[in-house]
XYZ file of C-alpha atoms in Angstrom:
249
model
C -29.461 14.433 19.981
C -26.764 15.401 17.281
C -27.267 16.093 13.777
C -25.092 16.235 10.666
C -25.434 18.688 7.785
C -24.026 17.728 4.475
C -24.513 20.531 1.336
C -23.964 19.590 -2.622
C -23.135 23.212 -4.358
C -25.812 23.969 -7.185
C -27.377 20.555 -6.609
C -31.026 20.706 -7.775
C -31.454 16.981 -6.218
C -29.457 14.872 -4.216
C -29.056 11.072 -2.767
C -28.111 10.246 0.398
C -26.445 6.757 1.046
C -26.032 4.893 4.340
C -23.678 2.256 5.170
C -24.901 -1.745 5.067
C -23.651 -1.379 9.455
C -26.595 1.246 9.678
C -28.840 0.477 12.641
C -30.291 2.115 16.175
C -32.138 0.689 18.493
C -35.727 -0.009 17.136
C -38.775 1.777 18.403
C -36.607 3.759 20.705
C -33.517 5.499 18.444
C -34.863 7.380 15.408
C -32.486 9.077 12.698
C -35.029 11.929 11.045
C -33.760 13.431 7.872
C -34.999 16.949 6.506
C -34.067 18.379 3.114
C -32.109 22.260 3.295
C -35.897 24.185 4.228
C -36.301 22.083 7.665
C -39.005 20.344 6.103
C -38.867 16.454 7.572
C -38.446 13.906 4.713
C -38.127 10.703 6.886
C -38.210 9.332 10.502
C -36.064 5.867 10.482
C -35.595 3.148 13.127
C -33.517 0.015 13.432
C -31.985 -0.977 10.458
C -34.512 0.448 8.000
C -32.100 2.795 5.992
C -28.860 -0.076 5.996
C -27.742 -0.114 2.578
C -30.559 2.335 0.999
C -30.417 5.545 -0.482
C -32.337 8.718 0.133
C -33.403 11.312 -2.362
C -34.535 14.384 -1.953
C -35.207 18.177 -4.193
C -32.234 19.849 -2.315
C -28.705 20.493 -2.379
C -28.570 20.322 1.389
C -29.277 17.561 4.101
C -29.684 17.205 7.563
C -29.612 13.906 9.771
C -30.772 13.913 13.121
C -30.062 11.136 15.563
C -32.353 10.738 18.581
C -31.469 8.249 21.561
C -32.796 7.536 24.886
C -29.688 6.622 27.375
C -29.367 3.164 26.510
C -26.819 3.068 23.392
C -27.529 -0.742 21.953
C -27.425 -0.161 17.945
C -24.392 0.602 16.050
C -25.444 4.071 14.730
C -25.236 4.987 11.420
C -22.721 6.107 8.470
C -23.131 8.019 5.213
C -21.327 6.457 2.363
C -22.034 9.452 -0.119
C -23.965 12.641 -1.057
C -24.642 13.120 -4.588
C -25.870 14.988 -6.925
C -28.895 13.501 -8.269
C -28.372 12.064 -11.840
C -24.385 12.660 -12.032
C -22.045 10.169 -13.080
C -19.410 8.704 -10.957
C -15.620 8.274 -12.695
C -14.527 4.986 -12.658
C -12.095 4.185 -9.741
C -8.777 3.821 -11.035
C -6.820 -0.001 -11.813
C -3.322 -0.730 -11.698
C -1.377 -2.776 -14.198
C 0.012 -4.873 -11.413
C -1.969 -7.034 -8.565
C -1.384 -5.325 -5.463
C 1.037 -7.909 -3.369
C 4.628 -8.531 -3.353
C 6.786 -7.374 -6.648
C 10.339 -7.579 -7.805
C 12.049 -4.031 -6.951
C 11.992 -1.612 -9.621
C 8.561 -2.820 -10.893
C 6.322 -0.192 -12.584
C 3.280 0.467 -11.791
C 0.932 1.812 -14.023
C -3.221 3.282 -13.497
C -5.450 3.607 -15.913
C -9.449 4.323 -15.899
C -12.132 3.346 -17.575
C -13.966 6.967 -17.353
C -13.245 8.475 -20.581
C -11.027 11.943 -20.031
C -10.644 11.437 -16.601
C -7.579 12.595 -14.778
C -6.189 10.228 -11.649
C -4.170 11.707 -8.565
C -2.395 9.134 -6.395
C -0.504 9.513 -2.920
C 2.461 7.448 -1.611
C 1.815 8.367 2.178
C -1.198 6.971 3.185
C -3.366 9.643 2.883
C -7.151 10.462 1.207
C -6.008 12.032 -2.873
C -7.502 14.829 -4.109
C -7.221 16.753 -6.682
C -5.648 19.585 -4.038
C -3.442 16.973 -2.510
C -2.594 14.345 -4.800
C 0.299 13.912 -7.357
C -1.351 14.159 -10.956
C -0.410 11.065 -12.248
C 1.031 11.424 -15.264
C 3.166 7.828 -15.811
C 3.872 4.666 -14.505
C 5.492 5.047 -11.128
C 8.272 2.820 -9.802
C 8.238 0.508 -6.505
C 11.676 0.469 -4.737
C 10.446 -0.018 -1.441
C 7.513 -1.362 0.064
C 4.461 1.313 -0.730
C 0.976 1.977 -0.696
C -0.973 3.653 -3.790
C -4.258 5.499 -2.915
C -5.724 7.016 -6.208
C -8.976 8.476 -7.553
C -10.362 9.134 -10.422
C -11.671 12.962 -11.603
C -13.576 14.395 -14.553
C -15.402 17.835 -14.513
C -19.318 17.223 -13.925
C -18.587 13.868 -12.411
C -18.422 12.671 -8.728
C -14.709 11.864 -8.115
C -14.306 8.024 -7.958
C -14.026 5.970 -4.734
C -9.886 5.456 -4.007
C -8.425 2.880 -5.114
C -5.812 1.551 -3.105
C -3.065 -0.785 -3.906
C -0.410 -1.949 -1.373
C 2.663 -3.469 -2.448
C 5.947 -5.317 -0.923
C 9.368 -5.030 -2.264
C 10.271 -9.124 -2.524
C 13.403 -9.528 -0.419
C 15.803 -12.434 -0.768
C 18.698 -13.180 1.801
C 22.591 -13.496 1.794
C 24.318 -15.186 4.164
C 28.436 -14.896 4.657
C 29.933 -18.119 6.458
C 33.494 -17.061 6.888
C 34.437 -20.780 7.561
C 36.161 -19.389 10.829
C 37.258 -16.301 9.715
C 35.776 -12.805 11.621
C 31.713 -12.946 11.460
C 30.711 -10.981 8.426
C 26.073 -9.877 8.993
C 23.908 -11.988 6.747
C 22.255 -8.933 4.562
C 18.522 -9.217 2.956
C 18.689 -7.770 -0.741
C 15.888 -6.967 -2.980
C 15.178 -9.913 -5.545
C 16.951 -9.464 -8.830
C 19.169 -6.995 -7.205
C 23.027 -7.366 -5.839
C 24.458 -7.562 -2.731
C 27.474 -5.526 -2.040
C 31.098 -7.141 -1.109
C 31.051 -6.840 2.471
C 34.317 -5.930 4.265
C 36.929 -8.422 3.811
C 37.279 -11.278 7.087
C 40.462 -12.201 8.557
C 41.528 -15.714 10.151
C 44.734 -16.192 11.616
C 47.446 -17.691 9.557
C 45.578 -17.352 6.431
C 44.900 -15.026 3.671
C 41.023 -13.993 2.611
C 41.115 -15.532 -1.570
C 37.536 -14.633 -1.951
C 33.728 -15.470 -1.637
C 32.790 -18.701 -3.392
C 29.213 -19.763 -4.305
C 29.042 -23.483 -6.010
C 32.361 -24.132 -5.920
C 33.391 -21.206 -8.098
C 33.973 -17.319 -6.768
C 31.436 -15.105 -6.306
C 30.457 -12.535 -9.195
C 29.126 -9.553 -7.125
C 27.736 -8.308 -10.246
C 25.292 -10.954 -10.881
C 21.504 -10.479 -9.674
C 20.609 -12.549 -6.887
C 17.266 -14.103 -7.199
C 17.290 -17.162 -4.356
C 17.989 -16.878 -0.839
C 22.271 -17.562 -1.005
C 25.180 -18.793 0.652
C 28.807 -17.233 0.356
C 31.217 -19.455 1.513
C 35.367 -17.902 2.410
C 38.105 -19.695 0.849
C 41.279 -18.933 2.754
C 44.519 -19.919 1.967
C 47.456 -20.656 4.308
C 49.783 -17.531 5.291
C 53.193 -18.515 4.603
C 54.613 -14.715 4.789
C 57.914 -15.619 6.911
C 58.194 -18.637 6.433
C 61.152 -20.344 5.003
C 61.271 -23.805 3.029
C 64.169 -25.962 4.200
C 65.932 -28.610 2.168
C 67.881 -31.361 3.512
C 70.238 -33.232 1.550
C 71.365 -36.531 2.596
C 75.573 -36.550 2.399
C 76.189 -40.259 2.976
């Protein structure tokens, strides 16, 4: 037998708004609700209040579940408590479809609530307007991130989060030394550039580069495919001396 009080400051009337999931075990688990004087407003079993909403002339609500010992229905779970009659801000939309993106990609929100201010988090974590960044332009992906942001306007309810996941797209390099000493494959972001590794050695031949198509490598250009760098070596002759023989006879 637990119960769960939820209060609305200066709320004259508020709505109270279970979750689709909400249901006890009929004719045996009851969920009674009272308004913030004790006085009962409800007594609910099975699935009766999945999905529905509850008003009541009160800024304060208290839910009461009652079980025997056999648990069998989920339960139930408040989606929201509202004022009565307040507007909710719009949650907020990104420019960009959440998904994989080229690195560097801005991302920018926007709302449709008029005046509305939107506070964002990179970690993972629930914005506020206590917590969150103020967002106040577009904000740049370099690595693989998740955007949580609301939406907030004096005399409205705060929007539901909006949350928008995205993955830096990745392409790879691979270095076949034709023999020489192993040089890593590296994975770069797409439209980036991969760095000139260190340089291979092969005995009895000198490194002349990293050639892609038959023509050397410009590690300035951005790299939008998965690639292969191939090593062109060229024989060592340091040491050696050319002989000549002229015939006499």
């Amino acid at each position: 037998n637990e119960s769960w009080v939820y209060t609305v400051k200066d709320a004259e009337q508020i709505k109270v708004t279970f979750s689709p999931d909400t249901d006890v075990d009929d004719g045996y688990d009851f969920i009674y609700i009272y308004d913030g004087t004790g006085k009962e407003i409800g007594k609910y079993t099975g699935n009766v209040l999945a999905d529905q909403t509850v008003s009541l002339d009160s800024d304060t609500v208290k839910i009461k579940l009652v079980t025997d010992s056999a648990i069998i229905g989920y339960g139930f779970r408040v989606l929201e408590v509202v004022p009565e009659g307040q507007q909710k801000a719009a949650q907020p939309e990104a420019n960009e479809q959440a998904g994989e993106v080229i690195y560097s990609t801005k991302i920018e929100l926007s709302t449709q609530t008029e005046g509305a201010s939107i506070y964002y988090t990179l970690d993972g974590s629930v914005p506020s307007a206590e917590s969150g960044t103020l967002y106040e332009g577009s904000i740049e992906v370099t690595e693989d991130v998740t955007i949580k942001a609301i939406s907030v306007k004096e005399d409205y309810i705060n929007s539901d989060v909006g949350v928008f996941t995205y993955k830096v797209a990745m392409v790879d390099v691979v270095f076949d030394s034709q023999g020489g000493t192993a040089v890593d494959s590296v994975k770069v972001p797409k439209t980036g550039y991969v760095q000139e590794p260190v340089t291979p050695s092969k005995a009895g031949y000198v490194f002349a580069g990293w050639y892609y198509n038959n023509s050397e490598y410009n590690f300035s250009t951005k790299i939008t495919k998965n690639i292969t760098l191939i090593a062109k070596w060229n024989e060592d002759t340091t040491g050696k001396t050319n002989i000549s023989f002229v015939n006499l006879t």
